Amino acid sequence: MSKQFICINCPLGCHLEVDDSNLDDIKVSGNTCPRGKIYAVSEVTAPKRMVTDSVPVEDGDVLRVSVKTASPIPKEKIFDCIEVIRTVRAHAPVNIGDVLYSNVCDTGVDIVATRNAKRI
Amino acid sequence: MTYRDIVIVGGGPAGLAAATAAYDAGSTDIVVLEREENLGGILNQCIHNGFGLHTFKEELTGPEYAARFEQLVYDRGIEYRLGSTVINVSDDKVVTYVSEKDGLQKIKAKAVVLTCGCRERPRGGINIAGARAAGIFSAGTAQKLVNIDGLMPGREVVILGSGDIGLIMARRMTFEGAKVKAVVELMPYSSGLNRNIVQCLNDFDIPLLFSHTVVDIKATNGRVSSVVIAQVDEKLQPIMSTAQEIPCDTLLLSVGLLPENELAGYAGVQLSPVTNGAIVDDQMMTSVEGIFECGNVLHVHDLVDYVSEESTHAGKCAAAYVQNGMTATEYVPTCGTNGVRYVVPQKIRKDTNYEQISLRMRVANAFRNVELAVLLDGEKIVSRKRPIVTPGEMETVVLNSEMVERVKHGSKLEVTLLGGTK
Ligand SMILES: Cc1cc2nc3c(=O)[nH]c(=O)nc-3n(C[C@H](O)[C@H](O)[C@H](O)COP(=O)(O)OP(=O)(O)OC[C@H]3O[C@@H](n4cnc5c(N)ncnc54)[C@H](O)[C@@H]3O)c2cc1C
Ligand code: SF4
């Protein structure tokens, strides 16, 4: 099947045309450089995204700390991941990089803090 | 009144980088004044990732990027005062601020660095007709409500303007369970990054309507109940026959940023009508001796990495001024021509020993396969080939010491676009 993407790797934003009828030989056109092809192949085979959000902190000097997935997760799990993050509560002190939830939605990826909170 | 070598107004990424650089250049008598209760500026609410690729070679979120620069300030023991709003800066560098803790205070500085950032253009600035109802927010205010305070501004959302903050908020509101019905853009293109169009709109099937605008806002019981949008013609005038009503309870405005230059104005600093920031020389000094400006207050940056770079330079120069006094006597102006909308710095000094000078600029329109060239009295001294330049992305050209050496009093230094297609 033919699919269309806009390459996100540089401001040129090439319009990519991808034929993935044979997954072992995915054909990409419209790319100006090799990065476009790599991007198109990952978008049709295993698209991934970082998820960022914020969660409440107890006893902290701020009300909430921001969080992220430690690495990108499969795109189709974004909303399940958000549901899980909604249940997370942090307890001050929180340091950047602290794991607030492990292995979110069986992705093998942790939810980590991206902001510090002091205990008050 | 107390006395300090350097007072920095604003504790965002620009202020933190300037403070660190001034300290490392040997001027350690510094105070940073910040009106919020945290350092880090606007980055604290920008919780998405994509910051710092240039500086740290990794993709950080806004708060992580800010924390790295905060740490540099903590490590050096540089003094900062939170909850301290600067209300005046005079031309002889007396900085007046108020805080709950200290009351009204005056500090006489040898050098002042203004790093107050920018604010969002409000509704009044773009003149939309319709009800004065609750439910109209700037995208940045909504970003703060959701990310810092954990409050949701509304459930059914239309966003006017497709700049990066608007795009990021479309995804953010979607994550929080809102329905984003459309992003409406006046121009036939977006000033936002492709990456954000793909990952914040296309991923969630949010429509992006180019050449459209909001022509009316309707309200029920004091709350937005719908907005009316219409297509615009080439002159950007709405075509009323295309009007359609979209029910929603919230309208977010993402219609540009304006440098916050009231303080510069009080000090008598000359401002540029193009950037809305100060006119500076290559040392980031404004028209008032000893007052420097850098970061978003000087001109709107799209990448915080360039804010840090520019501000590091400004901090160094502020320290040099404190230590050596004023050394400039002659200036050569810079200018942008043939599609280059502005160049910062607007003038360079003809007296210092330079390592290099970064010229930063924006173009007025998108061009492909173009050469960004610096001409000295009409002769090309350096150029960069660019596959594309767009108004949304700042461009930089670096002049090395040899090139600067060639600039003479009375020279014309011009940045221009050569060749290229629209
Ligand atoms: C809503 C919004 C969202 C943004 N999102 C992104 C993004 O996603 N990605 C990106 O790369 N860039 C983003 N930017 C651009 C971002 O502003 C810059 O990258 C960077 O933060 C600019 O740094 P700065 O220090 O110049 O300004 P700021 O970060 O704005 O810091 C200025 C500081 O000065 C303080 N201040 C101002 N006036 C006074 C005063 N009178 N007295 C005391 N303190 C004062 C402010 O409180 C603030 O802390 C965004 C900007 C805005 C406005
Ligand atoms: S294909 Fe290459 S040139 Fe085209 S947008 Fe992607 S990275 Fe840029």
Coordinates of C-alpha atoms and ligand atoms in Angstrom, one line a residue:
Chain A
M1 CA 0.0 0.0 0.0
S2 CA 1.2 3.5 -0.7
K3 CA 1.4 5.9 2.3
Q4 CA 2.4 9.5 2.6
F5 CA 4.5 11.2 5.3
I6 CA 6.2 14.5 5.8
C7 CA 9.8 14.0 6.9
I8 CA 10.5 15.7 10.2
N9 CA 14.2 15.6 10.3
C10 CA 14.9 19.0 8.8
P11 CA 13.1 22.2 7.8
L12 CA 12.8 21.1 4.1
G13 CA 9.9 18.8 5.2
C14 CA 10.1 16.5 2.1
H15 CA 6.8 14.8 1.2
L16 CA 7.6 11.1 1.3
E17 CA 5.7 8.5 -0.7
V18 CA 6.2 5.0 0.8
D19 CA 5.3 1.7 -0.8
D20 CA 5.3 -0.9 2.0
S21 CA 3.5 -3.8 0.1
N22 CA 6.8 -5.7 0.6
L23 CA 8.0 -5.1 4.1
D24 CA 11.4 -6.6 3.3
D25 CA 11.8 -4.1 0.5
I26 CA 10.1 -0.8 1.4
K27 CA 10.2 1.7 -1.4
V28 CA 10.5 5.4 -0.5
S29 CA 10.4 8.3 -2.9
G30 CA 10.4 12.1 -2.4
N31 CA 13.2 12.2 0.0
T32 CA 16.1 14.5 -0.7
C33 CA 18.6 12.7 1.6
P34 CA 19.0 9.2 3.2
R35 CA 17.5 10.4 6.5
G36 CA 14.2 10.6 4.8
K37 CA 14.2 7.0 3.9
I38 CA 15.2 5.9 7.4
Y39 CA 12.4 8.0 8.9
A40 CA 9.8 6.6 6.4
V41 CA 10.8 3.0 7.1
S42 CA 10.5 3.5 10.9
E43 CA 7.1 5.3 10.5
V44 CA 5.6 2.3 8.5
T45 CA 7.3 -0.5 10.6
A46 CA 7.5 0.7 14.2
P47 CA 6.5 4.4 14.8
K48 CA 7.6 5.6 18.2
R49 CA 7.0 8.8 20.2
M50 CA 8.3 10.4 23.4
V51 CA 5.5 11.1 25.8
T52 CA 5.7 14.0 28.2
D53 CA 3.3 15.0 30.9
S54 CA 3.2 16.3 34.5
V55 CA 2.2 14.7 37.8
P56 CA 1.2 16.1 41.2
V57 CA 3.9 16.2 44.0
E58 CA 3.2 15.8 47.6
D59 CA 5.1 17.9 50.2
G60 CA 7.0 19.6 47.4
D61 CA 8.0 23.3 46.8
V62 CA 6.1 23.0 43.5
L63 CA 2.6 21.6 42.9
R64 CA 3.6 19.4 40.0
V65 CA 6.7 17.9 38.4
S66 CA 7.1 17.3 34.7
V67 CA 7.8 13.7 33.5
K68 CA 8.7 11.9 30.3
T69 CA 9.1 8.4 29.0
A70 CA 12.8 7.6 29.4
S71 CA 12.9 6.7 25.7
P72 CA 10.3 6.7 22.8
I73 CA 7.4 4.2 23.1
P74 CA 5.3 2.6 20.3
K75 CA 2.9 5.3 19.0
E76 CA -0.2 3.1 19.5
K77 CA 0.5 3.0 23.3
I78 CA 0.5 6.8 23.8
F79 CA -3.0 7.0 25.3
D80 CA -2.6 3.9 27.5
C81 CA 0.6 5.5 28.7
I82 CA -1.2 8.7 29.5
E83 CA -3.8 6.8 31.5
V84 CA -1.1 5.3 33.6
I85 CA 0.7 8.6 34.1
R86 CA -2.6 10.0 35.4
T87 CA -2.4 7.6 38.4
V88 CA 1.2 8.5 39.3
R89 CA 1.9 10.7 42.4
A90 CA 5.4 11.9 43.2
H91 CA 6.7 12.5 46.8
A92 CA 9.2 15.2 47.4
P93 CA 12.1 15.3 47.2
V94 CA 12.1 14.5 43.5
N95 CA 15.3 14.7 41.4
I96 CA 15.5 14.8 37.6
G97 CA 15.8 11.3 36.3
D98 CA 14.0 9.6 39.3
V99 CA 11.9 6.7 38.1
L100 CA 8.3 7.4 39.1
Y101 CA 6.8 4.4 37.3
S102 CA 8.6 1.3 35.9
N103 CA 7.9 -0.5 32.6
V104 CA 4.9 1.6 31.5
C105 CA 2.4 -0.6 29.5
D106 CA 4.9 -3.4 29.2
T107 CA 7.1 -1.3 26.9
G108 CA 10.2 -1.8 29.1
V109 CA 10.3 2.0 29.3
D110 CA 10.2 3.9 32.6
I111 CA 8.5 7.2 33.4
V112 CA 11.1 9.5 34.8
A113 CA 11.0 13.0 36.4
T114 CA 12.2 15.9 34.4
R115 CA 12.0 18.5 37.1
N116 CA 13.4 18.8 40.6
A117 CA 11.1 19.3 43.7
K118 CA 12.5 20.1 47.1
R119 CA 10.7 18.8 50.2
I120 CA 9.1 21.5 52.3
Chain B
M1 CA 21.1 52.0 47.7
T2 CA 23.5 49.1 47.3
Y3 CA 26.3 48.7 44.7
R4 CA 27.0 45.8 42.5
D5 CA 29.2 45.2 39.4
I6 CA 26.5 43.4 37.4
V7 CA 22.8 43.2 37.8
I8 CA 20.9 40.7 35.6
V9 CA 17.2 41.3 35.1
G10 CA 15.5 37.9 34.5
G11 CA 16.5 34.4 35.6
G12 CA 15.5 32.5 32.4
P13 CA 18.0 30.7 30.2
A14 CA 19.4 34.0 29.0
G15 CA 19.9 35.4 32.5
L16 CA 21.5 32.2 33.7
A17 CA 23.9 31.9 30.8
A18 CA 24.9 35.6 31.0
A19 CA 25.5 35.3 34.8
T20 CA 27.6 32.2 34.4
A21 CA 29.7 33.7 31.6
A22 CA 30.3 37.0 33.4
Y23 CA 31.4 35.1 36.5
D24 CA 33.8 32.9 34.6
A25 CA 35.2 36.0 32.9
G26 CA 36.2 37.2 36.4
S27 CA 33.3 39.5 37.4
T28 CA 31.9 37.7 40.3
D29 CA 30.0 40.5 42.0
I30 CA 26.7 39.6 40.3
V31 CA 23.0 39.5 41.3
V32 CA 20.2 38.0 39.2
L33 CA 16.7 39.4 39.9
E34 CA 13.8 37.2 38.9
R35 CA 10.1 38.0 39.5
E36 CA 8.9 34.4 39.6
E37 CA 9.5 32.0 42.5
N38 CA 11.8 29.8 40.4
L39 CA 14.7 30.3 38.1
G40 CA 14.5 28.9 34.5
G41 CA 12.0 31.3 32.9
I42 CA 9.4 30.0 30.4
L43 CA 11.2 26.7 30.0
N44 CA 9.6 25.4 33.2
Q45 CA 6.3 25.2 31.5
C46 CA 7.7 23.8 28.2
I47 CA 7.6 20.1 29.4
H48 CA 7.9 18.6 25.9
N49 CA 11.2 17.4 24.6
G50 CA 13.3 18.8 21.8
F51 CA 15.6 21.2 23.7
G52 CA 19.3 21.3 23.8
L53 CA 20.3 19.2 20.7
H54 CA 22.9 21.8 19.7
T55 CA 24.3 22.4 23.2
F56 CA 24.2 19.0 24.9
K57 CA 23.8 16.7 21.8
E58 CA 20.7 15.1 23.4
E59 CA 17.1 15.9 23.4
L60 CA 16.0 17.4 26.7
T61 CA 12.7 18.7 28.0
G62 CA 12.4 22.4 28.9
P63 CA 12.8 21.9 32.7
E64 CA 15.8 19.6 32.2
Y65 CA 17.5 22.2 30.0
A66 CA 16.8 24.9 32.5
A67 CA 18.0 22.8 35.4
R68 CA 21.5 22.3 33.8
F69 CA 21.9 26.1 33.5
E70 CA 20.6 26.6 37.0
Q71 CA 23.1 24.2 38.3
L72 CA 26.0 26.3 36.8
V73 CA 24.7 29.3 38.8
Y74 CA 24.4 27.3 42.0
D75 CA 27.9 25.8 41.6
R76 CA 29.4 29.2 41.4
G77 CA 27.4 30.6 44.3
I78 CA 26.1 33.4 42.2
E79 CA 23.5 35.4 44.1
Y80 CA 19.9 35.4 42.8
R81 CA 16.8 36.9 44.3
L82 CA 13.4 35.3 43.5
G83 CA 10.0 37.0 43.7
S84 CA 11.8 40.2 42.8
T85 CA 10.2 42.3 40.1
V86 CA 12.3 45.0 38.5
I87 CA 10.2 48.1 38.0
N88 CA 12.7 50.6 36.7
V89 CA 16.2 50.8 35.1
S90 CA 17.6 54.3 34.7
D91 CA 20.1 55.4 32.2
D92 CA 22.8 55.6 34.9
K93 CA 22.1 52.0 35.7
V94 CA 20.1 52.2 38.9
V95 CA 17.9 49.2 39.0
T96 CA 14.8 49.4 41.2
Y97 CA 12.9 46.3 42.2
V98 CA 10.2 45.2 44.6
S99 CA 9.8 42.0 46.5
E100 CA 7.7 40.9 49.4
K101 CA 10.9 40.1 51.4
D102 CA 13.0 43.2 50.6
G103 CA 10.3 45.8 49.8
L104 CA 11.4 48.5 47.4
Q105 CA 15.2 48.3 46.7
K106 CA 17.6 50.2 44.5
I107 CA 20.9 48.8 43.2
K108 CA 23.5 50.9 41.4
A109 CA 25.2 48.7 38.9
K110 CA 28.3 49.1 36.7
A111 CA 26.6 47.0 34.0
V112 CA 23.0 45.8 33.6
V113 CA 22.0 42.8 31.4
L114 CA 18.4 42.8 30.4
T115 CA 17.1 39.2 29.9
C116 CA 13.4 39.7 30.5
G117 CA 12.2 37.4 27.7
C118 CA 9.1 38.0 25.7
R119 CA 5.4 37.8 26.3
E120 CA 2.6 36.6 24.0
R121 CA 0.7 38.9 21.8
P122 CA -2.7 39.3 23.5
R123 CA -6.1 39.3 21.8
G124 CA -6.2 43.1 21.7
G125 CA -3.1 43.0 19.6
I126 CA -4.8 41.2 16.8
N127 CA -8.4 42.5 17.0
I128 CA -10.8 39.7 16.9
A129 CA -14.5 40.8 17.0
G130 CA -17.0 39.1 19.2
A131 CA -17.9 38.4 22.8
R132 CA -15.7 39.3 25.8
A133 CA -16.3 35.8 27.2
A134 CA -14.4 33.5 29.5
G135 CA -12.6 30.7 27.7
I136 CA -10.2 32.8 25.7
F137 CA -6.5 32.2 26.6
S138 CA -3.2 32.7 25.1
A139 CA -1.5 29.4 24.3
G140 CA 1.3 30.1 26.8
T141 CA -1.2 30.9 29.6
A142 CA -3.0 27.6 28.8
Q143 CA 0.4 25.8 28.9
K144 CA 1.1 27.2 32.3
L145 CA -2.3 26.3 33.6
V146 CA -2.1 22.7 32.4
N147 CA 1.6 21.9 33.0
I148 CA 2.4 23.9 36.2
D149 CA -1.0 24.2 38.0
G150 CA -2.6 21.0 36.7
L151 CA -5.8 22.9 35.6
M152 CA -7.6 22.3 32.3
P153 CA -8.8 25.5 30.6
G154 CA -11.6 23.7 28.7
R155 CA -12.8 20.6 26.9
E156 CA -13.5 21.6 23.3
V157 CA -10.8 23.7 21.8
V158 CA -10.1 25.8 18.7
I159 CA -6.6 27.2 18.3
L160 CA -5.8 30.3 16.3
G161 CA -2.2 30.4 15.0
S162 CA 0.0 27.5 14.1
G163 CA 3.2 28.6 15.7
D164 CA 5.0 26.0 17.8
I165 CA 3.4 26.9 21.1
G166 CA -0.1 26.5 19.5
L167 CA 0.9 23.1 18.0
I168 CA 2.4 21.8 21.2
M169 CA -0.7 22.8 23.1
A170 CA -3.0 21.0 20.6
R171 CA -1.3 17.8 21.6
R172 CA -1.1 18.7 25.3
M173 CA -4.8 19.4 25.5
T174 CA -5.6 16.2 23.5
F175 CA -3.5 14.2 26.1
E176 CA -5.6 15.8 28.9
G177 CA -8.8 14.5 27.3
A178 CA -9.9 17.6 25.4
K179 CA -11.1 17.6 21.8
V180 CA -9.1 20.0 19.7
K181 CA -11.4 20.7 16.8
A182 CA -9.1 22.7 14.5
V183 CA -6.0 24.8 14.3
V184 CA -6.7 27.8 12.2
E185 CA -3.8 29.6 10.5
L186 CA -4.1 33.0 8.7
M187 CA -1.1 32.4 6.4
P188 CA -0.9 29.8 3.7
Y189 CA 1.9 28.1 5.7
S190 CA 2.8 27.4 9.3
S191 CA 5.6 29.1 11.2
G192 CA 5.9 26.0 13.3
L193 CA 8.3 23.1 12.9
N194 CA 7.3 20.2 10.6
R195 CA 8.0 17.9 13.4
N196 CA 5.4 19.6 15.5
I197 CA 2.8 19.6 12.7
V198 CA 3.4 15.8 12.3
Q199 CA 3.6 14.8 15.9
C200 CA 1.2 17.2 17.5
L201 CA -1.6 17.4 14.8
N202 CA -1.3 14.6 12.2
D203 CA -0.8 12.0 14.9
F204 CA -4.2 12.9 16.4
D205 CA -6.0 13.8 13.1
I206 CA -6.4 17.4 14.2
P207 CA -7.2 19.5 11.1
L208 CA -4.9 22.4 10.3
L209 CA -6.7 25.0 8.2
F210 CA -4.4 27.4 6.3
S211 CA -5.6 30.8 5.0
H212 CA -8.3 30.8 7.6
T213 CA -9.0 33.1 10.5
V214 CA -11.5 33.6 13.4
V215 CA -14.1 36.2 12.5
D216 CA -16.4 36.0 15.4
I217 CA -16.6 34.6 18.9
K218 CA -20.0 33.6 20.4
A219 CA -20.8 33.1 24.0
T220 CA -23.5 31.7 26.2
N221 CA -23.7 32.6 29.9
G222 CA -20.4 34.4 29.7
R223 CA -18.5 31.4 28.3
V224 CA -17.3 30.8 24.8
S225 CA -19.9 28.6 23.0
S226 CA -18.6 28.7 19.4
V227 CA -16.2 30.5 17.1
V228 CA -16.9 31.4 13.5
I229 CA -14.0 30.9 11.1
A230 CA -13.7 31.9 7.5
Q231 CA -11.2 31.6 4.7
V232 CA -9.1 34.7 3.8
D233 CA -8.2 36.0 0.3
E234 CA -4.7 37.0 -0.8
K235 CA -4.9 40.2 1.0
L236 CA -5.7 38.2 4.2
Q237 CA -9.3 39.6 4.2
P238 CA -12.0 37.1 5.4
I239 CA -14.3 35.8 2.7
M240 CA -17.6 35.9 4.6
S241 CA -19.4 33.4 2.3
T242 CA -17.0 30.7 3.5
A243 CA -17.8 31.3 7.2
Q244 CA -18.5 28.3 9.3
E245 CA -19.3 28.0 13.0
I246 CA -17.4 25.6 15.2
P247 CA -19.0 24.8 18.7
C248 CA -16.3 24.9 21.4
D249 CA -15.8 26.2 24.9
T250 CA -12.2 27.4 24.5
L251 CA -10.2 29.5 22.1
L252 CA -6.4 29.5 22.4
L253 CA -4.4 32.2 20.7
S254 CA -0.9 31.5 19.5
V255 CA -0.3 34.6 17.5
G256 CA 3.3 35.5 18.2
L257 CA 5.6 36.8 20.8
L258 CA 6.7 40.3 21.7
P259 CA 9.9 41.1 23.4
E260 CA 9.3 42.7 26.8
N261 CA 11.1 46.0 26.5
E262 CA 9.4 48.4 29.0
L263 CA 12.5 48.5 31.2
A264 CA 14.7 49.2 28.2
G265 CA 12.4 52.0 27.3
Y266 CA 12.6 53.6 30.7
A267 CA 16.4 53.5 30.5
G268 CA 16.2 55.4 27.1
V269 CA 17.5 52.4 25.2
Q270 CA 17.0 52.8 21.4
L271 CA 14.7 50.0 20.1
S272 CA 14.4 48.5 16.7
P273 CA 10.9 48.7 15.1
V274 CA 11.6 45.4 13.3
T275 CA 12.7 43.2 16.1
N276 CA 10.9 45.1 18.9
G277 CA 14.2 44.6 20.9
A278 CA 17.1 46.9 21.5
I279 CA 19.6 48.0 18.9
V280 CA 22.8 46.4 20.0
D281 CA 26.5 46.2 18.9
D282 CA 28.4 43.0 18.5
Q283 CA 29.1 43.1 22.3
M284 CA 25.3 43.1 22.9
M285 CA 25.6 46.6 24.4
T286 CA 22.5 48.8 23.7
S287 CA 22.6 52.5 22.9
V288 CA 23.0 53.2 26.6
E289 CA 26.5 52.5 27.8
G290 CA 26.8 49.6 30.1
I291 CA 23.3 48.2 29.4
F292 CA 23.3 44.9 27.6
E293 CA 20.5 42.8 26.1
C294 CA 20.3 39.2 25.0
G295 CA 17.8 36.3 24.6
N296 CA 14.2 36.7 23.7
V297 CA 14.0 40.3 25.0
L298 CA 16.4 41.2 22.2
H299 CA 14.7 39.2 19.4
V300 CA 12.5 36.2 19.4
H301 CA 14.5 33.0 19.2
D302 CA 13.1 29.7 18.2
L303 CA 15.8 27.6 19.7
V304 CA 16.8 28.0 23.3
D305 CA 20.3 26.8 22.4
Y306 CA 20.9 30.1 20.5
V307 CA 19.6 32.0 23.5
S308 CA 22.2 30.4 25.6
E309 CA 25.0 31.0 23.1
E310 CA 24.1 34.7 22.6
S311 CA 23.7 35.3 26.3
T312 CA 27.1 33.6 27.1
H313 CA 28.6 36.1 24.8
A314 CA 26.7 39.0 26.4
G315 CA 27.8 37.9 29.9
K316 CA 31.4 37.9 28.8
C317 CA 31.1 41.3 27.2
A318 CA 29.4 42.8 30.3
A319 CA 32.3 41.5 32.4
A320 CA 34.8 43.0 30.0
Y321 CA 33.0 46.3 30.2
V322 CA 33.1 46.3 34.0
Q323 CA 36.8 45.5 34.0
N324 CA 38.0 47.8 31.1
G325 CA 35.3 50.4 30.7
M326 CA 34.0 51.7 27.4
T327 CA 36.4 51.0 24.5
A328 CA 34.2 51.5 21.5
T329 CA 34.6 54.7 19.5
E330 CA 33.7 53.7 15.9
Y331 CA 30.8 51.5 14.6
V332 CA 29.9 50.0 11.3
P333 CA 26.2 49.3 10.8
T334 CA 24.9 46.0 9.5
C335 CA 21.8 45.6 7.4
G336 CA 19.7 42.9 5.7
T337 CA 18.7 43.2 2.1
N338 CA 16.9 41.2 -0.6
G339 CA 14.6 39.3 1.7
V340 CA 16.7 39.4 4.9
R341 CA 14.3 41.1 7.3
Y342 CA 16.8 41.9 10.1
V343 CA 20.3 41.4 11.3
V344 CA 21.4 41.3 15.0
P345 CA 23.7 42.9 16.0
Q346 CA 22.8 46.0 14.2
K347 CA 26.3 47.4 14.3
I348 CA 29.8 46.2 15.0
R349 CA 32.6 47.9 16.8
K350 CA 35.8 48.8 14.9
D351 CA 38.2 48.7 17.8
T352 CA 38.3 45.4 19.6
N353 CA 40.3 42.3 18.9
Y354 CA 37.8 39.7 17.8
E355 CA 37.8 36.0 17.7
Q356 CA 34.6 36.0 15.7
I357 CA 31.2 37.6 15.4
S358 CA 27.9 35.8 15.0
L359 CA 25.4 37.6 12.8
R360 CA 21.8 36.3 13.5
M361 CA 19.0 37.0 11.1
R362 CA 15.5 36.2 9.9
V363 CA 14.2 36.2 6.3
A364 CA 10.9 37.6 5.3
N365 CA 9.7 34.7 3.1
A366 CA 10.6 31.1 2.4
F367 CA 13.3 30.4 -0.2
R368 CA 14.8 27.2 -1.5
N369 CA 18.4 26.6 -2.7
V370 CA 19.5 29.9 -1.7
E371 CA 22.9 31.4 -0.7
L372 CA 23.0 33.4 2.5
A373 CA 25.9 35.9 1.9
V374 CA 27.7 38.6 3.7
L375 CA 28.8 41.5 1.4
L376 CA 31.4 44.0 2.4
D377 CA 31.1 47.0 0.2
G378 CA 29.4 44.8 -2.3
E379 CA 32.0 42.0 -2.3
K380 CA 31.1 38.6 -0.9
I381 CA 33.3 37.7 2.1
V382 CA 31.4 34.7 3.4
S383 CA 28.3 32.7 2.5
R384 CA 26.4 29.6 3.3
K385 CA 24.3 27.6 0.9
R386 CA 21.0 26.7 2.4
P387 CA 18.5 24.1 0.9
I388 CA 15.7 26.2 2.5
V389 CA 15.3 29.3 4.7
T390 CA 12.0 30.1 6.3
P391 CA 10.8 33.1 8.4
G392 CA 10.2 30.7 11.3
E393 CA 13.9 29.7 11.6
M394 CA 16.7 32.0 12.7
E395 CA 19.8 31.8 10.6
T396 CA 23.4 32.5 11.7
V397 CA 26.5 33.5 9.7
V398 CA 29.8 33.7 11.5
L399 CA 32.5 36.3 10.6
N400 CA 36.0 35.3 11.6
S401 CA 38.6 37.7 12.8
E402 CA 40.2 38.1 9.4
M403 CA 36.9 39.1 7.9
V404 CA 36.2 41.6 10.7
E405 CA 39.7 43.0 10.3
R406 CA 38.7 44.0 6.7
V407 CA 35.7 46.1 7.9
K408 CA 36.7 49.8 7.7
H409 CA 35.0 52.9 9.0
G410 CA 32.4 53.8 6.5
S411 CA 32.1 50.3 5.1
K412 CA 28.8 48.8 4.2
L413 CA 28.2 45.4 5.8
E414 CA 25.2 43.7 4.3
V415 CA 23.6 40.3 4.7
T416 CA 21.6 39.2 1.6
L417 CA 20.1 36.3 -0.2
L418 CA 21.6 35.3 -3.6
G419 CA 19.7 33.1 -6.1
G420 CA 17.1 30.9 -4.7
T421 CA 13.5 30.2 -5.6
K422 CA 10.4 31.0 -3.6
Ligands
LIG1 C1 4.7 30.5 26.1 C2 6.1 30.2 25.4 C3 6.4 28.9 25.0 C4 7.7 28.6 24.4 N1 7.9 27.4 24.0 C5 9.1 27.1 23.4 C6 9.4 25.8 23.0 O1 8.6 24.9 23.1 N2 10.7 25.6 22.5 C7 11.6 26.6 22.4 O2 12.8 26.3 21.9 N3 11.3 27.8 22.8 C8 10.1 28.1 23.3 N4 9.8 29.3 23.6 C9 10.8 30.3 23.4 C10 11.6 30.5 24.8 O3 11.1 31.6 25.4 C11 13.1 30.7 24.6 O4 13.6 29.5 24.0 C12 13.8 30.9 25.9 O5 13.1 30.5 27.0 C13 14.1 32.4 26.0 O6 14.9 32.6 27.2 P1 14.9 34.0 27.9 O7 15.7 33.8 29.1 O8 15.3 35.0 26.9 O9 13.4 34.3 28.3 P2 12.4 33.7 29.4 O10 12.6 32.2 29.4 O11 11.1 34.2 29.0 O12 12.9 34.3 30.7 C14 12.8 35.6 31.1 C15 12.7 35.7 32.6 O13 12.7 37.1 33.0 C16 11.8 37.3 34.0 N5 11.4 38.7 34.0 C17 10.8 39.4 33.0 N6 10.6 40.6 33.4 C18 11.1 40.8 34.6 C19 11.2 41.9 35.5 N7 10.7 43.1 35.2 N8 11.8 41.7 36.8 C20 12.3 40.4 37.1 N9 12.2 39.4 36.3 C21 11.7 39.5 35.0 C22 10.7 36.3 33.7 O14 9.9 36.0 34.8 C23 11.5 35.1 33.2 O15 11.8 34.2 34.2 C24 8.6 29.6 24.2 C25 8.2 30.9 24.6 C26 7.0 31.2 25.2 C27 6.7 32.6 25.6
SF4_2 S1 14.5 13.7 3.5 FE1 16.4 14.7 4.2 S2 16.2 16.7 3.2 FE2 14.1 15.9 3.1 S3 13.2 16.6 5.0 FE3 14.1 14.6 5.5 S4 16.1 15.1 6.4 FE4 15.4 16.9 5.3

